[in-house]
Every structure is written in C-alpha cells, then in structure tokens.
PDB file of C-alpha atoms in Angstrom:
ATOM      1  CA  MET A 108      23.153  23.332  17.122  1.00 51.00           C
ATOM      2  CA  TYR A 109      22.403  22.682  13.453  1.00 52.00           C
ATOM      3  CA  LEU A 110      19.058  24.497  13.507  1.00 54.00           C
ATOM      4  CA  TYR A 111      20.893  27.704  14.420  1.00 52.00           C
ATOM      5  CA  SER A 112      23.569  27.158  11.793  1.00 67.00           C
ATOM      6  CA  ALA A 113      23.718  29.514   8.834  1.00 68.00           C
ATOM      7  CA  ASN A 114      24.403  26.511   6.606  1.00 83.00           C
ATOM      8  CA  PHE A 115      21.075  24.950   7.535  1.00 82.00           C
ATOM      9  CA  TRP A 116      18.969  28.017   6.770  1.00 85.00           C
ATOM     10  CA  THR A 117      20.881  28.741   3.576  1.00 87.00           C
ATOM     11  CA  ALA A 118      20.437  25.136   2.429  1.00 88.00           C
ATOM     12  CA  LEU A 119      16.741  25.167   3.320  1.00 86.00           C
ATOM     13  CA  ILE A 120      16.056  28.343   1.332  1.00 89.00           C
ATOM     14  CA  ASP A 121      18.348  27.758  -1.646  1.00 88.00           C
ATOM     15  CA  SER A 122      17.175  24.182  -2.216  1.00 89.00           C
ATOM     16  CA  ARG A 123      13.436  24.902  -2.047  1.00 90.00           C
ATOM     17  CA  GLY A 124      12.909  24.320  -5.776  1.00 93.00           C
ATOM     18  CA  MET A 125      14.761  21.024  -5.766  1.00 94.00           C
ATOM     19  CA  PHE A 126      12.952  19.756  -2.666  1.00 96.00           C
ATOM     20  CA  PHE A 127       9.605  20.989  -3.971  1.00 96.00           C
ATOM     21  CA  GLU A 128       9.994  18.658  -6.954  1.00 95.00           C
ATOM     22  CA  ALA A 129      11.059  15.852  -4.610  1.00 95.00           C
ATOM     23  CA  ALA A 130       8.013  16.560  -2.421  1.00 96.00           C
ATOM     24  CA  GLN A 131       5.777  16.161  -5.467  1.00 96.00           C
ATOM     25  CA  MET A 132       7.333  12.735  -6.071  1.00 96.00           C
ATOM     26  CA  THR A 133       6.798  11.825  -2.405  1.00 96.00           C
ATOM     27  CA  LEU A 134       3.140  12.881  -2.575  1.00 96.00           C
ATOM     28  CA  ALA A 135       2.616  10.998  -5.833  1.00 96.00           C
ATOM     29  CA  LEU A 136       4.088   7.825  -4.342  1.00 95.00           C
ATOM     30  CA  THR A 137       1.942   8.193  -1.246  1.00 95.00           C
ATOM     31  CA  ALA A 138      -1.280   8.943  -3.127  1.00 95.00           C
ATOM     32  CA  VAL A 139      -0.930   6.085  -5.626  1.00 96.00           C
ATOM     33  CA  SER A 140       0.100   3.533  -3.009  1.00 96.00           C
ATOM     34  CA  ILE A 141      -2.656   4.515  -0.578  1.00 95.00           C
ATOM     35  CA  LEU A 142      -5.378   4.387  -3.254  1.00 95.00           C
ATOM     36  CA  ILE A 143      -4.281   0.879  -4.253  1.00 96.00           C
ATOM     37  CA  ALA A 144      -3.901  -0.088  -0.576  1.00 96.00           C
ATOM     38  CA  ILE A 145      -7.490   0.977   0.173  1.00 95.00           C
ATOM     39  CA  VAL A 146      -8.768  -1.365  -2.547  1.00 96.00           C
ATOM     40  CA  ILE A 147      -6.531  -4.181  -1.292  1.00 96.00           C
ATOM     41  CA  GLY A 148      -7.467  -3.512   2.321  1.00 95.00           C
ATOM     42  CA  LEU A 149     -11.196  -3.476   1.664  1.00 93.00           C
ATOM     43  CA  MET A 150     -10.970  -6.705  -0.329  1.00 95.00           C
ATOM     44  CA  PHE A 151      -9.008  -8.547   2.371  1.00 96.00           C
ATOM     45  CA  ALA A 152     -11.234  -7.116   5.115  1.00 94.00           C
ATOM     46  CA  PHE A 153     -14.239  -8.752   3.417  1.00 91.00           C
ATOM     47  CA  MET A 154     -12.244 -11.955   3.021  1.00 94.00           C
ATOM     48  CA  LYS A 155     -11.342 -11.969   6.707  1.00 92.00           C
ATOM     49  CA  ILE A 156     -14.942 -11.539   7.886  1.00 89.00           C
ATOM     50  CA  SER A 157     -16.175 -13.983   5.260  1.00 87.00           C
ATOM     51  CA  LYS A 158     -17.771 -17.242   6.348  1.00 85.00           C
ATOM     52  CA  ILE A 159     -15.779 -18.981   3.609  1.00 89.00           C
ATOM     53  CA  LYS A 160     -12.817 -20.424   5.518  1.00 92.00           C
ATOM     54  CA  PRO A 161     -10.270 -20.555   2.633  1.00 93.00           C
ATOM     55  CA  LEU A 162     -10.777 -16.825   2.044  1.00 94.00           C
ATOM     56  CA  GLU A 163     -10.347 -16.097   5.739  1.00 93.00           C
ATOM     57  CA  TRP A 164      -7.177 -18.214   5.858  1.00 95.00           C
ATOM     58  CA  LEU A 165      -5.757 -16.454   2.801  1.00 96.00           C
ATOM     59  CA  ALA A 166      -6.413 -13.048   4.384  1.00 95.00           C
ATOM     60  CA  ASN A 167      -4.776 -14.131   7.627  1.00 95.00           C
ATOM     61  CA  ILE A 168      -1.698 -15.411   5.781  1.00 96.00           C
ATOM     62  CA  TYR A 169      -1.377 -12.154   3.824  1.00 96.00           C
ATOM     63  CA  ILE A 170      -1.630 -10.021   6.967  1.00 96.00           C
ATOM     64  CA  TYR A 171       0.818 -12.264   8.836  1.00 96.00           C
ATOM     65  CA  VAL A 172       3.392 -12.078   6.025  1.00 96.00           C
ATOM     66  CA  VAL A 173       3.183  -8.288   5.848  1.00 96.00           C
ATOM     67  CA  ARG A 174       3.447  -7.871   9.607  1.00 94.00           C
ATOM     68  CA  GLY A 175       6.254 -10.385   9.892  1.00 95.00           C
ATOM     69  CA  THR A 176       8.612  -9.038   7.222  1.00 96.00           C
ATOM     70  CA  PRO A 177      10.353  -5.635   6.939  1.00 95.00           C
ATOM     71  CA  LEU A 178       8.893  -3.131   4.502  1.00 95.00           C
ATOM     72  CA  ILE A 179      12.260  -2.630   2.796  1.00 94.00           C
ATOM     73  CA  VAL A 180      12.362  -6.372   2.023  1.00 94.00           C
ATOM     74  CA  GLN A 181       8.869  -6.219   0.529  1.00 94.00           C
ATOM     75  CA  ILE A 182       9.819  -3.260  -1.672  1.00 93.00           C
ATOM     76  CA  PHE A 183      12.982  -4.999  -2.883  1.00 93.00           C
ATOM     77  CA  VAL A 184      11.018  -8.174  -3.659  1.00 91.00           C
ATOM     78  CA  PHE A 185       8.629  -6.138  -5.802  1.00 90.00           C
ATOM     79  CA  TYR A 186      11.486  -4.277  -7.479  1.00 90.00           C
ATOM     80  CA  TYR A 187      13.746  -7.228  -8.293  1.00 89.00           C
ATOM     81  CA  GLY A 188      10.930  -9.765  -8.662  1.00 85.00           C
ATOM     82  CA  LEU A 189       8.682  -7.801 -11.016  1.00 78.00           C
ATOM     83  CA  THR A 190      11.551  -6.597 -13.200  1.00 73.00           C
ATOM     84  CA  GLU A 191      12.362 -10.225 -14.000  1.00 78.00           C
ATOM     85  CA  VAL A 192       8.895 -10.616 -15.512  1.00 78.00           C
ATOM     86  CA  TRP A 193       8.383  -7.258 -17.211  1.00 78.00           C
ATOM     87  CA  MET A 194       9.936  -3.805 -17.261  1.00 80.00           C
ATOM     88  CA  ILE A 195       8.622  -1.690 -14.408  1.00 84.00           C
ATOM     89  CA  SER A 196       9.919   1.629 -13.125  1.00 86.00           C
ATOM     90  CA  GLY A 197      11.262   2.225  -9.651  1.00 87.00           C
ATOM     91  CA  PHE A 198       8.260   4.443  -8.942  1.00 92.00           C
ATOM     92  CA  TRP A 199       5.759   1.659  -9.574  1.00 92.00           C
ATOM     93  CA  SER A 200       7.869  -0.907  -7.735  1.00 91.00           C
ATOM     94  CA  VAL A 201       7.801   1.256  -4.626  1.00 93.00           C
ATOM     95  CA  ALA A 202       4.145   2.219  -5.072  1.00 94.00           C
ATOM     96  CA  LEU A 203       3.086  -1.433  -5.340  1.00 94.00           C
ATOM     97  CA  GLY A 204       5.344  -2.420  -2.441  1.00 94.00           C
ATOM     98  CA  LEU A 205       3.879   0.295  -0.235  1.00 96.00           C
ATOM     99  CA  ALA A 206       0.352  -0.648  -1.332  1.00 96.00           C
ATOM    100  CA  PHE A 207       1.012  -4.311  -0.521  1.00 96.00           C
ATOM    101  CA  HIS A 208       2.324  -3.316   2.910  1.00 96.00           C
ATOM    102  CA  ASN A 209      -0.307  -0.725   3.829  1.00 96.00           C
ATOM    103  CA  GLY A 210      -3.116  -2.887   2.473  1.00 96.00           C
ATOM    104  CA  ALA A 211      -2.685  -5.362   5.344  1.00 96.00           C
ATOM    105  CA  TYR A 212      -3.010  -2.683   8.011  1.00 96.00           C
ATOM    106  CA  ILE A 213      -5.905  -1.015   6.221  1.00 96.00           C
ATOM    107  CA  ALA A 214      -7.616  -4.411   5.993  1.00 95.00           C
ATOM    108  CA  GLU A 215      -7.491  -4.694   9.786  1.00 95.00           C
ATOM    109  CA  ILE A 216      -8.789  -1.135  10.157  1.00 94.00           C
ATOM    110  CA  PHE A 217     -11.743  -1.843   7.859  1.00 93.00           C
ATOM    111  CA  ARG A 218     -12.408  -5.223   9.481  1.00 92.00           C
ATOM    112  CA  GLY A 219     -12.552  -3.673  12.934  1.00 91.00           C
ATOM    113  CA  SER A 220     -14.777  -0.791  11.839  1.00 89.00           C
ATOM    114  CA  ILE A 221     -17.193  -3.079   9.949  1.00 86.00           C
ATOM    115  CA  GLN A 222     -17.498  -5.484  12.873  1.00 85.00           C
ATOM    116  CA  SER A 223     -18.035  -2.570  15.264  1.00 85.00           C
ATOM    117  CA  ILE A 224     -21.363  -1.773  13.591  1.00 81.00           C
ATOM    118  CA  GLY A 225     -24.189  -3.357  15.544  1.00 71.00           C
ATOM    119  CA  LYS A 226     -25.920  -6.389  14.078  1.00 74.00           C
ATOM    120  CA  GLY A 227     -29.191  -4.512  14.390  1.00 68.00           C
ATOM    121  CA  GLN A 228     -28.132  -2.325  11.473  1.00 67.00           C
ATOM    122  CA  ALA A 229     -27.891  -5.338   9.136  1.00 66.00           C
ATOM    123  CA  GLU A 230     -31.175  -6.704  10.459  1.00 67.00           C
ATOM    124  CA  ALA A 231     -32.850  -3.350   9.814  1.00 70.00           C
ATOM    125  CA  GLY A 232     -31.618  -3.444   6.223  1.00 70.00           C
ATOM    126  CA  ARG A 233     -32.982  -6.935   5.689  1.00 72.00           C
ATOM    127  CA  SER A 234     -36.318  -5.913   7.203  1.00 70.00           C
ATOM    128  CA  LEU A 235     -36.534  -3.237   4.512  1.00 70.00           C
ATOM    129  CA  GLY A 236     -36.064  -5.867   1.826  1.00 66.00           C
ATOM    130  CA  MET A 237     -32.427  -5.094   1.095  1.00 71.00           C
ATOM    131  CA  SER A 238     -30.028  -7.818   0.052  1.00 69.00           C
ATOM    132  CA  GLY A 239     -26.893  -8.456   2.089  1.00 64.00           C
ATOM    133  CA  THR A 240     -24.758  -6.663  -0.485  1.00 71.00           C
ATOM    134  CA  LEU A 241     -27.051  -3.640  -0.624  1.00 74.00           C
ATOM    135  CA  THR A 242     -27.206  -3.480   3.164  1.00 74.00           C
ATOM    136  CA  MET A 243     -23.417  -3.526   3.332  1.00 74.00           C
ATOM    137  CA  ARG A 244     -23.077  -0.820   0.684  1.00 70.00           C
ATOM    138  CA  ARG A 245     -25.781   1.565   1.891  1.00 73.00           C
ATOM    139  CA  ILE A 246     -25.877   1.043   5.653  1.00 75.00           C
ATOM    140  CA  ILE A 247     -22.799  -0.694   7.038  1.00 79.00           C
ATOM    141  CA  LEU A 248     -19.943   0.707   4.938  1.00 80.00           C
ATOM    142  CA  PRO A 249     -20.824   4.440   5.293  1.00 79.00           C
ATOM    143  CA  GLN A 250     -20.856   4.097   9.079  1.00 82.00           C
ATOM    144  CA  ALA A 251     -17.767   1.894   9.103  1.00 83.00           C
ATOM    145  CA  PHE A 252     -15.838   4.381   6.982  1.00 84.00           C
ATOM    146  CA  ARG A 253     -16.605   7.186   9.436  1.00 85.00           C
ATOM    147  CA  ARG A 254     -15.238   5.090  12.283  1.00 86.00           C
ATOM    148  CA  ALA A 255     -12.220   4.007  10.237  1.00 87.00           C
ATOM    149  CA  LEU A 256     -11.194   7.513   9.171  1.00 87.00           C
ATOM    150  CA  PRO A 257      -9.025   8.472  12.209  1.00 87.00           C
ATOM    151  CA  PRO A 258      -6.869   5.299  12.071  1.00 90.00           C
ATOM    152  CA  LEU A 259      -6.827   5.536   8.272  1.00 91.00           C
ATOM    153  CA  GLY A 260      -5.459   9.064   8.579  1.00 90.00           C
ATOM    154  CA  ASN A 261      -2.660   7.771  10.796  1.00 92.00           C
ATOM    155  CA  GLN A 262      -1.918   5.026   8.265  1.00 93.00           C
ATOM    156  CA  PHE A 263      -1.769   7.591   5.465  1.00 93.00           C
ATOM    157  CA  ILE A 264       0.831   9.568   7.434  1.00 94.00           C
ATOM    158  CA  ILE A 265       2.844   6.393   8.067  1.00 94.00           C
ATOM    159  CA  GLY A 266       2.658   5.627   4.346  1.00 95.00           C
ATOM    160  CA  LEU A 267       3.967   9.092   3.500  1.00 95.00           C
ATOM    161  CA  LYS A 268       6.989   8.651   5.777  1.00 95.00           C
ATOM    162  CA  ASP A 269       7.577   5.095   4.555  1.00 95.00           C
ATOM    163  CA  SER A 270       7.892   6.430   1.010  1.00 95.00           C
ATOM    164  CA  SER A 271      11.411   7.560   2.000  1.00 94.00           C
ATOM    165  CA  LEU A 272      12.508   3.955   1.392  1.00 94.00           C
ATOM    166  CA  ALA A 273      12.114   4.665  -2.332  1.00 94.00           C
ATOM    167  CA  ALA A 274      15.532   6.307  -2.116  1.00 94.00           C
ATOM    168  CA  PHE A 275      17.149   2.869  -1.918  1.00 92.00           C
ATOM    169  CA  ILE A 276      16.058   2.004  -5.454  1.00 90.00           C
ATOM    170  CA  GLY A 277      16.856   5.368  -6.999  1.00 87.00           C
ATOM    171  CA  VAL A 278      13.534   7.230  -6.872  1.00 91.00           C
ATOM    172  CA  SER A 279      14.198  10.958  -6.429  1.00 91.00           C
ATOM    173  CA  GLU A 280      11.942  11.703  -3.493  1.00 94.00           C
ATOM    174  CA  ILE A 281      12.806  13.878  -0.476  1.00 96.00           C
ATOM    175  CA  PHE A 282      15.143  11.507   1.364  1.00 96.00           C
ATOM    176  CA  ALA A 283      16.995  10.579  -1.836  1.00 95.00           C
ATOM    177  CA  VAL A 284      17.640  14.238  -2.647  1.00 95.00           C
ATOM    178  CA  ALA A 285      18.826  14.883   0.916  1.00 95.00           C
ATOM    179  CA  THR A 286      21.315  12.004   0.910  1.00 95.00           C
ATOM    180  CA  THR A 287      22.590  12.969  -2.541  1.00 94.00           C
ATOM    181  CA  GLN A 288      23.192  16.544  -1.426  1.00 94.00           C
ATOM    182  CA  GLY A 289      24.817  15.271   1.747  1.00 92.00           C
ATOM    183  CA  ALA A 290      27.234  13.149  -0.283  1.00 92.00           C
ATOM    184  CA  ASN A 291      28.013  16.067  -2.609  1.00 91.00           C
ATOM    185  CA  THR A 292      28.698  18.540   0.206  1.00 88.00           C
ATOM    186  CA  PHE A 293      30.007  16.135   2.900  1.00 87.00           C
ATOM    187  CA  ASP A 294      27.386  17.654   5.234  1.00 87.00           C
ATOM    188  CA  TYR A 295      24.751  14.985   5.797  1.00 89.00           C
ATOM    189  CA  MET A 296      23.310  16.459   8.989  1.00 91.00           C
ATOM    190  CA  THR A 297      22.292  19.749   7.388  1.00 91.00           C
ATOM    191  CA  TRP A 298      20.539  18.070   4.473  1.00 94.00           C
ATOM    192  CA  LEU A 299      18.842  15.459   6.654  1.00 93.00           C
ATOM    193  CA  LEU A 300      17.407  18.266   8.772  1.00 93.00           C
ATOM    194  CA  VAL A 301      16.224  20.022   5.619  1.00 94.00           C
ATOM    195  CA  SER A 302      14.448  16.824   4.561  1.00 96.00           C
ATOM    196  CA  ALA A 303      12.903  16.581   8.042  1.00 95.00           C
ATOM    197  CA  VAL A 304      11.410  20.066   7.612  1.00 96.00           C
ATOM    198  CA  TRP A 305       9.846  19.049   4.299  1.00 96.00           C
ATOM    199  CA  TYR A 306       8.394  15.860   5.801  1.00 97.00           C
ATOM    200  CA  LEU A 307       6.928  17.877   8.674  1.00 97.00           C
ATOM    201  CA  ILE A 308       5.290  20.234   6.179  1.00 96.00           C
ATOM    202  CA  LEU A 309       3.757  17.364   4.200  1.00 96.00           C
ATOM    203  CA  VAL A 310       2.531  15.598   7.343  1.00 96.00           C
ATOM    204  CA  PHE A 311       0.999  18.864   8.558  1.00 96.00           C
ATOM    205  CA  LEU A 312      -0.841  19.359   5.249  1.00 94.00           C
ATOM    206  CA  LEU A 313      -2.047  15.757   5.205  1.00 93.00           C
ATOM    207  CA  THR A 314      -3.276  16.102   8.794  1.00 93.00           C
ATOM    208  CA  LEU A 315      -5.258  19.191   7.806  1.00 93.00           C
ATOM    209  CA  VAL A 316      -6.896  17.307   4.926  1.00 91.00           C
ATOM    210  CA  VAL A 317      -7.865  14.355   7.144  1.00 88.00           C
ATOM    211  CA  SER A 318      -9.198  16.700   9.843  1.00 89.00           C
ATOM    212  CA  ALA A 319     -11.279  18.582   7.276  1.00 89.00           C
ATOM    213  CA  ILE A 320     -12.804  15.311   6.018  1.00 85.00           C
ATOM    214  CA  GLU A 321     -13.588  14.247   9.609  1.00 81.00           C
ATOM    215  CA  LYS A 322     -15.310  17.564  10.320  1.00 83.00           C
ATOM    216  CA  LYS A 323     -17.331  17.358   7.106  1.00 81.00           C
ATOM    217  CA  MET A 324     -18.508  13.856   8.004  1.00 74.00           C
ATOM    218  CA  ALA A 325     -19.333  14.969  11.538  1.00 68.00           C
ATOM    219  CA  VAL A 326     -21.537  17.761  10.137  1.00 52.00           C
ATOM    220  CA  SER A 327     -23.269  15.310   7.771  1.00 53.00           C
ATOM    221  CA  ASP A 328     -24.067  13.079  10.765  1.00 53.00           C
TER     222      ASP A 328
END
C-alpha cells in the first residue's frame, strides 16, 4: 500500500515547504471566493424572498444556472470570457468563478434560515417602531445567521476542495503542485496522496474554526 511506502513518507516530508506555499494559495482562493460568495448569496437571498417578482425570477434563474452547469465550465467561462474584456489573472478568474458558484448555494442557505425565523419576530420589531430594514438587520439576520452557520461551514469546506479546479488554468495550488510533481517523477499516486493529506489538514483546521464560532455564538445566546 502507498501509505506504507517509503516514497510516500519521503515525499510528504521533503515537499512540505513547496506544499505549504501551495496551501497558502488554496486558502487565499477559498477565503476570497467565500467572502464574495457571502455578499452574492445574501443579495440573491433577499431577491428570492422579495415580493418584487422580477427580482425573484432573476434569483431563481441564477440559482438554476449554477445548479445546472458544472463548476469547471463556470470557471472556464470566467477565465476565457473575462480575459477578452480586460486582463485578469488566473487567481481572480478562479476566485470569481468559485464565488459565482458558491453564491447560489449560500443564497439558498440564507433564504431558508431567514424564512425559518417566526413572523412574530418581525411583528415584535414593528411594534417597537422599527422599520422593516432595521428589523431585518437587528432582529432577523442575527438569528438567521446562527441557524445558517452549520450549513455555511459545510459550504466553506466544499469551496476549499473545489479550489483544486484552479489547477486547470495554471494556478499553483495544492492539486496543481501534486500533478506537476507526479509528471516530473512519473509517480502520480504518491503525490496525489500527499495532496490528500494537505487537504485533510486544511479541512480539519477550517472545521475547528467553524466549530469555535458556533460555540461562541451558543454562549452568547
């Protein structure tokens, strides 16, 4: 088995500096794309629960397109489409593609969490003289975010693993480094397993962060 092979352990240890740099690129891609996706998701969640039908239709079309097309196609459309208009790096092409993709799923997460808050909460806000916007910001959204955090954490982890597709447009993240080393040494399996170890480490760290945030919010409740 490869995990018991001396080549695997030697590769894992000797390449730690190279993969550490690649892991930083993977984390940067994930962080930037998720931050943009949260903004996109929140915007389309409001559009979907809006009473203005054109906005609701537009949100539904966006979510349908994202769900109905492969992520790799979306990334390539951003990469080849945007570069025809202005110069954009592979990093930003992937980050925007991932944000576009994750934004649809985050929109559904936010929509579900907002609609799960009882109508009595909004009525209580209005009885205190708050406007609809103020009620949403001070009463509904804080509670909705607490309920949305577990599925958001799962989406963040999915986004981290999806960042491996950046390798197909030349971004030097973990998977790209692994496949390059595999081609150089004619030993793909060893380097793919090394990349798997690094992904497991990053997912573990991200899970710890999400769990810590959940516990902090539980204490504040």
